[in-house]
Short mmCIF file of C-alpha atoms in Angstrom, two decimals:
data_model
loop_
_atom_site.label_atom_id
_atom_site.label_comp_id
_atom_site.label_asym_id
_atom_site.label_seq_id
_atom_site.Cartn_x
_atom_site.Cartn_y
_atom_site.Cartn_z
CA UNK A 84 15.45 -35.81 -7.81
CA UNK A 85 13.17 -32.77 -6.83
CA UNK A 86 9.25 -33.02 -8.11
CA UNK A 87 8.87 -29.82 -9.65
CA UNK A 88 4.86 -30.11 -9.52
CA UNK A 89 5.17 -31.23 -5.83
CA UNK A 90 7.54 -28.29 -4.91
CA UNK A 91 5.35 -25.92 -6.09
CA UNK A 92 2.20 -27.27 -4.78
CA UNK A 93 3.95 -27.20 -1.31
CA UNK A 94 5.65 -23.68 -0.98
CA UNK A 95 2.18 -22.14 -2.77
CA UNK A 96 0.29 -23.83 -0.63
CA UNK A 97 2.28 -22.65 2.38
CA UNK A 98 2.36 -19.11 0.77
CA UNK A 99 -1.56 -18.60 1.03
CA UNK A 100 -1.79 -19.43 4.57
CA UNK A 101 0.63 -16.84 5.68
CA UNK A 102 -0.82 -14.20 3.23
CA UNK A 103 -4.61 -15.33 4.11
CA UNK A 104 -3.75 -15.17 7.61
CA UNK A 105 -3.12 -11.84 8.01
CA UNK A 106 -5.68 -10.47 5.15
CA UNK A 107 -8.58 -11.53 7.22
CA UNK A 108 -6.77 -8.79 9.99
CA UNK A 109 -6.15 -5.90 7.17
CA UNK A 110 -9.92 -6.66 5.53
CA UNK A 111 -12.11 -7.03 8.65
CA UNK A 112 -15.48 -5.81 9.67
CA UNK A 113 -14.01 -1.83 10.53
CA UNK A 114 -12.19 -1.29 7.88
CA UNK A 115 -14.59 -3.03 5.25
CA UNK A 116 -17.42 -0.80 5.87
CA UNK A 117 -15.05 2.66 5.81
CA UNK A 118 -13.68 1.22 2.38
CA UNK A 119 -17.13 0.99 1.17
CA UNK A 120 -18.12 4.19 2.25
CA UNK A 121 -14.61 5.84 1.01
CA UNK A 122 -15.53 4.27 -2.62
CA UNK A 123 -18.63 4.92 -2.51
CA UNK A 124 -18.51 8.56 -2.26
CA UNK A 125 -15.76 8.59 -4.26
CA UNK A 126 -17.68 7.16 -6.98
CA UNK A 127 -20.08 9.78 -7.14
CA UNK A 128 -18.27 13.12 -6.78
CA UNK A 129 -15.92 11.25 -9.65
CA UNK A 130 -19.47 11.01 -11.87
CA UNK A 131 -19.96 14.39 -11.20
CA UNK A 132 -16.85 15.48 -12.06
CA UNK A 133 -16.73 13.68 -15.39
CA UNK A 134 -20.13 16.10 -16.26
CA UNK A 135 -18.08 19.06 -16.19
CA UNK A 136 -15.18 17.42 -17.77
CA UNK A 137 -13.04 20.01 -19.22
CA UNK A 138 -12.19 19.39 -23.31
CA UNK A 139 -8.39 20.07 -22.78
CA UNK A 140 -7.87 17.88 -19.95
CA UNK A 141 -5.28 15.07 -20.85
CA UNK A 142 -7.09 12.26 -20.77
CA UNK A 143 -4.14 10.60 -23.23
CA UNK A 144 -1.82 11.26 -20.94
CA UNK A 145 -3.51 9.66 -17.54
CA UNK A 146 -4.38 6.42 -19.60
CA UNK A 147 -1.06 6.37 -21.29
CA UNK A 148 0.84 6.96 -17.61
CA UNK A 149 -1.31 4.57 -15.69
CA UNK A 150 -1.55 1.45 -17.92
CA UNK A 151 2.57 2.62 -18.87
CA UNK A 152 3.49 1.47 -15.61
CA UNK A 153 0.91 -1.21 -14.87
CA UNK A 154 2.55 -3.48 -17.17
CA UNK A 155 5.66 -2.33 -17.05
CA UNK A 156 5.94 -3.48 -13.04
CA UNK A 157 5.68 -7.34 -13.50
CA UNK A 158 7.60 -8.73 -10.97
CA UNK A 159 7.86 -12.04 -10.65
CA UNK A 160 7.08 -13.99 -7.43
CA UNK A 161 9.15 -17.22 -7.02
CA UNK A 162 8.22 -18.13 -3.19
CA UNK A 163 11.98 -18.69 -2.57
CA UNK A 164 13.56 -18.78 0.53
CA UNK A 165 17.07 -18.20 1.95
CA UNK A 166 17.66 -22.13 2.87
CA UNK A 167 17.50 -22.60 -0.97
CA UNK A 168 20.29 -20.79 -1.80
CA UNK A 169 22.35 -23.87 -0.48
CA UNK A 170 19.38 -26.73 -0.82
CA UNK A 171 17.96 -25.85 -4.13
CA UNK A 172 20.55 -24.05 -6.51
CA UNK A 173 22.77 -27.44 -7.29
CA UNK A 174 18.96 -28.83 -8.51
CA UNK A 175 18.51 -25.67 -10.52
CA UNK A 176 18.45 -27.79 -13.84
CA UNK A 177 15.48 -29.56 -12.24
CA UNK A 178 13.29 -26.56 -11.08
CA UNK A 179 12.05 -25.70 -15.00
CA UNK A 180 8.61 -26.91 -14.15
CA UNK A 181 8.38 -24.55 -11.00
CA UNK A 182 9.36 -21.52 -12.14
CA UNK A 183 7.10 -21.79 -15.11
CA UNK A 184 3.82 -22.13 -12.33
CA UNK A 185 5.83 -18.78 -10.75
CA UNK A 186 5.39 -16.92 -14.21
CA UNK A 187 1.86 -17.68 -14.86
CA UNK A 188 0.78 -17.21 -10.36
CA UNK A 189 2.51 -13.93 -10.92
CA UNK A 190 0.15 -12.52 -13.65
CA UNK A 191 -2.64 -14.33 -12.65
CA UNK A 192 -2.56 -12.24 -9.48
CA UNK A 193 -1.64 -9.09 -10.94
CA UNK A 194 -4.61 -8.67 -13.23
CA UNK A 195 -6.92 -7.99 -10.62
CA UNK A 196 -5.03 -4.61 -10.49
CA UNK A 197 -5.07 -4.41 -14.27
CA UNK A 198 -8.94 -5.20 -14.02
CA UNK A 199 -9.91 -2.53 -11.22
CA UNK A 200 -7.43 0.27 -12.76
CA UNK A 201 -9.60 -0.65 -16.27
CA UNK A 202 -12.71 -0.02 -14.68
CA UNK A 203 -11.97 3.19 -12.75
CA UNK A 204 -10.69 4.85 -16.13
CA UNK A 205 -13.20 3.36 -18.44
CA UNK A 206 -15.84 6.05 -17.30
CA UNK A 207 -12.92 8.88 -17.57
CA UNK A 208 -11.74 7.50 -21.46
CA UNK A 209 -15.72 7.11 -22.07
CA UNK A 210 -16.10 11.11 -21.10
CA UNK A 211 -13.39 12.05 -23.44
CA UNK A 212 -13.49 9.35 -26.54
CA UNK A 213 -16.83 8.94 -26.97
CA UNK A 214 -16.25 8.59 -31.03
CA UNK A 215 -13.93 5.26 -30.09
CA UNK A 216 -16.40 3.52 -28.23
CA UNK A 217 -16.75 0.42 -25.67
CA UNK A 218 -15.37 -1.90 -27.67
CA UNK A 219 -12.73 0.15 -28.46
CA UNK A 220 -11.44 0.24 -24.85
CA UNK A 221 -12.08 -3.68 -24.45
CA UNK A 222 -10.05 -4.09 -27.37
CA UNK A 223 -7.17 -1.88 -25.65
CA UNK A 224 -7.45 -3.95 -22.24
CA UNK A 225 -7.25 -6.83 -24.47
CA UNK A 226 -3.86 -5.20 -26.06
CA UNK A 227 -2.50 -4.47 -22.21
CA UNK A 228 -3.30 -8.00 -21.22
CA UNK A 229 -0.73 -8.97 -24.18
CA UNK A 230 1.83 -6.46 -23.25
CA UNK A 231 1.95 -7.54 -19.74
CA UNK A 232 3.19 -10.84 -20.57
CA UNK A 233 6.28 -9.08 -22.86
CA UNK A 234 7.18 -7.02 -19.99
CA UNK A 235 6.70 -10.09 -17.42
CA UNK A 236 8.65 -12.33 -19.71
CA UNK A 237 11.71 -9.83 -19.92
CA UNK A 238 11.73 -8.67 -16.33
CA UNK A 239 12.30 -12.59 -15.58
CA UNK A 240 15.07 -12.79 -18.25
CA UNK A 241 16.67 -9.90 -16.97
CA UNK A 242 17.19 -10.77 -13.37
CA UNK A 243 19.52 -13.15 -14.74
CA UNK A 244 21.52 -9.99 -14.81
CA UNK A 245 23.59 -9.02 -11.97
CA UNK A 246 24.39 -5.36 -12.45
CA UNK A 247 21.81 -3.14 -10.95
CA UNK A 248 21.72 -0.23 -13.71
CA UNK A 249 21.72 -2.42 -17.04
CA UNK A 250 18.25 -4.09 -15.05
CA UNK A 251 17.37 0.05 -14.10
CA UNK A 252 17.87 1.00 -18.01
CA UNK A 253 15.96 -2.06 -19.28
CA UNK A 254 12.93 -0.98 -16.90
CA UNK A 255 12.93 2.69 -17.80
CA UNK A 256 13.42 1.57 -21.90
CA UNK A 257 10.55 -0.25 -21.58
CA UNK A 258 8.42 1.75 -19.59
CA UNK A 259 8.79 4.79 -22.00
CA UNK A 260 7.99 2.59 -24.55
CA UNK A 261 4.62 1.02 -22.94
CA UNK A 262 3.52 4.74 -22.28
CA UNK A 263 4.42 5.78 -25.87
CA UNK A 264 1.83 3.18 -27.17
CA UNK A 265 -0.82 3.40 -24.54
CA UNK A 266 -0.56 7.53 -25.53
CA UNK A 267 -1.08 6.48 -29.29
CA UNK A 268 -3.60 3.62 -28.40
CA UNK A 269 -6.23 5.86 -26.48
CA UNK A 270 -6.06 8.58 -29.57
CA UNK A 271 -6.85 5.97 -32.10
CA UNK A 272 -3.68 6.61 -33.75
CA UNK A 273 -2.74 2.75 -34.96
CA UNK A 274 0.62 3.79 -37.27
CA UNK A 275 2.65 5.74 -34.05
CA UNK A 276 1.48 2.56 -31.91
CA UNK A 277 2.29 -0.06 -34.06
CA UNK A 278 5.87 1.49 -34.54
CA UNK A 279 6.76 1.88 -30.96
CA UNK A 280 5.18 -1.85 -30.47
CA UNK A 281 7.56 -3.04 -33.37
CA UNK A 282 10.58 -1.26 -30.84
CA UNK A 283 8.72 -2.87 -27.46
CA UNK A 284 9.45 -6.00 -29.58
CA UNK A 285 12.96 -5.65 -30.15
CA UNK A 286 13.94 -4.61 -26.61
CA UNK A 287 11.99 -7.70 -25.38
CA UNK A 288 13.84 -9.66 -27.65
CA UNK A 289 17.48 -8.58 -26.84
CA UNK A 290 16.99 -9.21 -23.17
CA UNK A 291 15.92 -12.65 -24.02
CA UNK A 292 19.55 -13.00 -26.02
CA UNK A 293 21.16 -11.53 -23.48
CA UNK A 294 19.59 -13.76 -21.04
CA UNK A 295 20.79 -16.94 -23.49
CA UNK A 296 24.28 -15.37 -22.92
CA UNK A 297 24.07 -15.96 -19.12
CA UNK A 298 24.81 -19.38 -17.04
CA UNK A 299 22.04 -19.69 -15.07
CA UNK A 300 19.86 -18.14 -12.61
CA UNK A 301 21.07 -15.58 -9.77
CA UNK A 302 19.90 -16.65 -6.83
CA UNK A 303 20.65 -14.56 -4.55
CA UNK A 304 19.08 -12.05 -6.50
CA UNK A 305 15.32 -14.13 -6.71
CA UNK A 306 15.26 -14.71 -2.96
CA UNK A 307 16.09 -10.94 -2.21
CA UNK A 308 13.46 -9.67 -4.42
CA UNK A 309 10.73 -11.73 -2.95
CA UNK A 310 11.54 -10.85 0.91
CA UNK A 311 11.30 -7.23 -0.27
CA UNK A 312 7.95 -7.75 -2.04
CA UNK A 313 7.07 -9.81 1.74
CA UNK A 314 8.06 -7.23 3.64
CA UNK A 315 6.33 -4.68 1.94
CA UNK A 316 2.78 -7.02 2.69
CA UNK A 317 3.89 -7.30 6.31
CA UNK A 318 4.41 -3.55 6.74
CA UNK A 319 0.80 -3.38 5.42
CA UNK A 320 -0.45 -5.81 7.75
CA UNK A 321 1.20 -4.68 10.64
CA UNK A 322 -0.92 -1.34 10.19
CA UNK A 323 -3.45 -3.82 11.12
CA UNK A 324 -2.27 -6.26 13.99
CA UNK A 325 0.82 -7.48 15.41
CA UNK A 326 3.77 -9.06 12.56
CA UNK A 327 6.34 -11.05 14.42
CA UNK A 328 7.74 -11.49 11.25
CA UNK A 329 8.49 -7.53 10.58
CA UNK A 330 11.65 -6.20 11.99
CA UNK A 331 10.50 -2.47 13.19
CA UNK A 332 13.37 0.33 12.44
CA UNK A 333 13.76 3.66 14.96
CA UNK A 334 14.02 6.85 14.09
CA UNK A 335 16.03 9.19 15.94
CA UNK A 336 13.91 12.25 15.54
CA UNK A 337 15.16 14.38 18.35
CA UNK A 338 13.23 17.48 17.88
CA UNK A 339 9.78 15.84 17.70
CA UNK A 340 10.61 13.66 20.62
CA UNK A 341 11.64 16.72 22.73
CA UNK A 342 8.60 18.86 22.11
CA UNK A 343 6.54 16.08 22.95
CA UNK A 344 8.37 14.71 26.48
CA UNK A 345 9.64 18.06 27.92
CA UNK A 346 6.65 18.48 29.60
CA UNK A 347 6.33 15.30 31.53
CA UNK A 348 7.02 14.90 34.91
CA UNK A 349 9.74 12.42 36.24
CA UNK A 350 7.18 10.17 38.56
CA UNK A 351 6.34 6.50 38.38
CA UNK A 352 2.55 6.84 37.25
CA UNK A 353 3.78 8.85 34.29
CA UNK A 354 6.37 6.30 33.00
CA UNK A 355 4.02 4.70 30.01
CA UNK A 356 3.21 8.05 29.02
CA UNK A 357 6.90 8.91 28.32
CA UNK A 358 7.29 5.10 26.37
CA UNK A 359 4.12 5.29 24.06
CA UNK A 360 5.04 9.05 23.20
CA UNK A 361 8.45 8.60 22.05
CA UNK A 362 7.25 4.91 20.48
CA UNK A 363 4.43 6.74 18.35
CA UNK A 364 7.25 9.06 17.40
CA UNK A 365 10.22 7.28 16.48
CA UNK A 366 8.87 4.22 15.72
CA UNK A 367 8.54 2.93 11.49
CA UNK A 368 4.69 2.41 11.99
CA UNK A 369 2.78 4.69 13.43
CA UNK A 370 3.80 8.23 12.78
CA UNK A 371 3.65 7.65 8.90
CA UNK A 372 0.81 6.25 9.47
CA UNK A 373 -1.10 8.73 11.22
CA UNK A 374 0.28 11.40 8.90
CA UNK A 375 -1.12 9.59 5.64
CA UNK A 376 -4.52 9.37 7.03
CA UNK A 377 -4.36 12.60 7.64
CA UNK A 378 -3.70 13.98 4.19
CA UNK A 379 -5.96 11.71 2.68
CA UNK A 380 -8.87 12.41 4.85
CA UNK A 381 -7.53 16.18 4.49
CA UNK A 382 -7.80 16.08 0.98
CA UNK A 383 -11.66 14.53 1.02
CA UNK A 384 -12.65 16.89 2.96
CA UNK A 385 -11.08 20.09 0.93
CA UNK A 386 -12.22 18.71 -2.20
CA UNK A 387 -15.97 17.52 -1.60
CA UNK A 388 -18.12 19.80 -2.01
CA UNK A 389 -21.65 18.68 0.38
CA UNK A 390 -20.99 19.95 3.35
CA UNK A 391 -22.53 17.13 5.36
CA UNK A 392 -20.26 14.67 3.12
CA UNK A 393 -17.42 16.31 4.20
CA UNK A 394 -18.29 16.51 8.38
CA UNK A 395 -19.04 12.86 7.57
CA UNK A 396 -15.42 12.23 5.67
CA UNK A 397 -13.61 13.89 8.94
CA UNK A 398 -15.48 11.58 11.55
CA UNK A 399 -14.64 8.62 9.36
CA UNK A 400 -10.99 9.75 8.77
CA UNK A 401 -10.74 9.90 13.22
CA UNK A 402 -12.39 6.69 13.39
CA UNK A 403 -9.77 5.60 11.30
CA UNK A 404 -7.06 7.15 13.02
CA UNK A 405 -8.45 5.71 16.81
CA UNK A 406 -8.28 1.80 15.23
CA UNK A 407 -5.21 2.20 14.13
CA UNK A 408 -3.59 3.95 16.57
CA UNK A 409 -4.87 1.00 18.96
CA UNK A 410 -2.15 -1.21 18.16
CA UNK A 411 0.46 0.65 20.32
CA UNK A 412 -1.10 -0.73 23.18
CA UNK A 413 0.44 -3.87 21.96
CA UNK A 414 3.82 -2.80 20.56
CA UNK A 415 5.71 -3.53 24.03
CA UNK A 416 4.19 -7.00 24.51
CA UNK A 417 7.15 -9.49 24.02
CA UNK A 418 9.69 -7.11 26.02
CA UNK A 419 9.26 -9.13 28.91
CA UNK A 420 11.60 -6.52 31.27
CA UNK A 421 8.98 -3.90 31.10
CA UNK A 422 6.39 -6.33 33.31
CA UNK A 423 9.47 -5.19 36.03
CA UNK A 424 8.27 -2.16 35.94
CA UNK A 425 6.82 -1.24 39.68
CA UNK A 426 3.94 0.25 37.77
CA UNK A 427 0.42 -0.23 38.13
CA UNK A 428 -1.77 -1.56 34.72
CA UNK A 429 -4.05 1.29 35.54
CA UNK A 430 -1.64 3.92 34.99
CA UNK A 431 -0.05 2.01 31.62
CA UNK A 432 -3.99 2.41 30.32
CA UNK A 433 -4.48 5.38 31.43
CA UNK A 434 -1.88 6.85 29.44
CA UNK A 435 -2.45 4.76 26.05
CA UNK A 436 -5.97 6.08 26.39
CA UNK A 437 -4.87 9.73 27.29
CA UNK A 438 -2.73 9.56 24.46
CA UNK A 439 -5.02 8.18 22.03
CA UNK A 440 -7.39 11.29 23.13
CA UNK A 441 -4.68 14.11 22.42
CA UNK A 442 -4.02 13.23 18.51
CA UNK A 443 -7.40 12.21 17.89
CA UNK A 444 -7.90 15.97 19.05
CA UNK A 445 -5.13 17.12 17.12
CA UNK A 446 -6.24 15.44 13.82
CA UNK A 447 -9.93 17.15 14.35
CA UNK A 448 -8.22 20.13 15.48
CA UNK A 449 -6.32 20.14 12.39
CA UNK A 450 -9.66 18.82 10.19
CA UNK A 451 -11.65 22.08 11.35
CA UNK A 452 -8.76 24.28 10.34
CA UNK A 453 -10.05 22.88 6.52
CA UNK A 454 -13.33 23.88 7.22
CA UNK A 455 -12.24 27.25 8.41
CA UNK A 456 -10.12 28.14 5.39
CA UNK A 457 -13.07 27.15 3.10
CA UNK A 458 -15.14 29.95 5.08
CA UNK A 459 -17.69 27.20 6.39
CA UNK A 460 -18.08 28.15 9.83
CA UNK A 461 -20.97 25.44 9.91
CA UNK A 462 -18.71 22.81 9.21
CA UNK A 463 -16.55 24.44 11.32
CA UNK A 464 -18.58 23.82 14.23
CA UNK A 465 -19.88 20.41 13.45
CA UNK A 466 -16.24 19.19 13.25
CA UNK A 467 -15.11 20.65 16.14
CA UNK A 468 -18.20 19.46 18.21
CA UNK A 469 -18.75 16.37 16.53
CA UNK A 470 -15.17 15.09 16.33
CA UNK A 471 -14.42 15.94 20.17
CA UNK A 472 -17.45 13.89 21.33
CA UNK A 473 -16.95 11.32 18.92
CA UNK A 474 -13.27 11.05 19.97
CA UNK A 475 -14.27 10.59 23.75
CA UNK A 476 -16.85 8.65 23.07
CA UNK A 477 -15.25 6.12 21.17
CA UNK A 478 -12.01 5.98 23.09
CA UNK A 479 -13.84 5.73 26.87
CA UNK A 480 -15.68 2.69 25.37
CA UNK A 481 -14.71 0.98 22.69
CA UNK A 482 -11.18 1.56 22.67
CA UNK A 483 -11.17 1.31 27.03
CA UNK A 484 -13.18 -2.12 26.72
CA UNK A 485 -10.35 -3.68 24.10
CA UNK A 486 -7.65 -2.99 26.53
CA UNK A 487 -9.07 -4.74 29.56
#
């Protein structure tokens, strides 16, 4: 006989140390302090905006969208492994007890994101609704709180289904259906949201006699969605340091790789210049990477309107950039042939840190080109400036001392 309580207890306890363990990497000193100046700023160009808040703009729709699809994606985390597809699935009769604790862990940890999406749109709703009131909008949390549980309940029934599109149709039914009555709910308009509430209802309903229809639960299915929700957090902490547990994919990417390597010449001290070019290039991690900073920071910059906000936005942005780049240094580690190599360490950090130089340059390079199309040649030049000497600076030091 399997202990339910016990089994649970165990795999949740085992759960937080691997997720804890690498959260301390992704929320450390660095990156805590660029968060809180990212939100920060944030916070008050988005107050400013909301002064000049246009009477047209569609606030219905953005509420509607974004709680929509917060409650319609409810997954369900059951901490299964692989092993249990042979260990666990003739005790599946037994496991009632543990799957319940899975249901109520899974939207106990997804109303923090129901929570912080609530309080970045209350100011917005506020701007537009100011007839409805506060405790109008506490009352519709209250409502999306309620809804979340439906749409948990029936994604659980469903994956007793095998067949990929009836699970597709279900999710789309019911996600037009949660943005139908968020639209109505933020309007005021009570009749049009009850009605598509009373259909919400119904669809909830038939899953849960379909699900009565099926024998039991599909394994397979369970454990493969919660290595794809794992692997999704390990791809995010890997931004951060080192996953053994992440299998890296390579991408051809010819052109890029020959633009880049043409240019080097075929002699020994050049060797990890060729590897960490073509790595940053074709490897899963550090290309997108580098890319999405960019267009983030990018954006920030085009969009803020103090100029010294902005020259501050495009240091952070290559500070940013530097730290994460950082972790190539490591990607090689555990290929133990490359210590073969008759090369000497200095050369292998020379070229991490020669590397690390050129797209730092490149992403202020690319940063000024903002400021130029704006027509702010001051910004211009305070980028430019600023951002090379910051780039060498913090590369010949910081960066030079954390590879020795």
């Amino acid at each position: 006989m399997i202990n339910a309580k016990e089994f649970w207890t165990k795999r949740f306890s085992e759960h937080t140390k691997e997720t804890s363990r690498y959260l301390k990497y992704i929320f450390n000193g660095h990156i805590a302090v660029a968060m809180l100046f990212f939100i920060s700023a944030l916070a008050y160009y988005y107050q400013q905006w909301l002064q000049d808040l246009p009477e047209d703009f569609p606030t219905a729709w953005i509420i509607a969208v974004a709680f929509g699809f917060m409650v319609s994606y409810s997954p369900v985390r059951t901490l299964l492994k692989e092993p249990d597809l042979v260990f666990l699935l003739p005790a599946e009769y037994q496991l009632g007890d543990y799957f319940k604790r899975c249901l109520i862990y899974s939207y106990v940890v997804q109303l923090y994101v129901i929570f912080v999406l609530s309080a970045a749109l209350g100011p917005l709703y506020f701007a537009s609704y100011p007839e409805l009131g506060t405790q109008y909008y506490i009352m519709m949390i209250g409502i999306v709180l309620i809804i979340k549980v439906w749409n948990m309940m029936s994604n659980w029934w469903m994956l007793k289904e095998r067949n990929p599109r009836a699970r597709l149709i279900d999710q789309l039914v019911k996600a037009v259906l949660n943005i139908a009555i968020f639209y109505f709910l933020s309007q005021g308009e009570w009749i049009f949201a009850s009605i598509v509430t009373v259909l919400l209802v119904a669809v909830v309903l038939y899953t849960y006699s379909v699900s009565k229809q099926k024998a039991g639960l599909v394994w397979d299915l369970l454990v493969e969605k919660d290595q794809q929700r794992m692997r999704t957090f390990y791809r995010i902490a890997n931004m951060f340091t080192d996953v053994p547990h992440l299998k890296n994919t390579v991408k051809k990417r010819h052109t890029l790789v020959r633009i880049l390597v043409e240019g080097i010449p075929y002699r020994q001290d050049k060797t990890f210049s060729y590897l960490y070019k073509i790595t940053f290039i074709r490897s899963s991690d550090y290309l997108g990477m580098y890319i999405r900073l960019i267009v983030i920071g990018g954006l920030a910059i085009w969009f803020v309107s103090n100029l010294w906000v902005k020259v501050i936005f495009a240091i952070l942005f290559l500070y940013l950039s530097a730290f994460q780049m950082m972790t190539l240094w490591n990607h090689h580690r555990t290929i133990a042939w490359l210590d073969l190599y008759p090369v000497k360490k200095e050369w292998k950090q020379k070229a991490i840190l020669q590397w690390l130089q050129q797209i730092i340059l490149f992403q202020t390079f690319l940063f000024g080109l903002l400021f130029l199309f704006q027509w702010n040649l001051v910004g211009l030049v305070f980028v430019w400036m600023g951002g090379s000497l910051f780039s060498y600076l913090f590369i010949q030091t910081y960066v030079k001392k954390k590879l020795t």
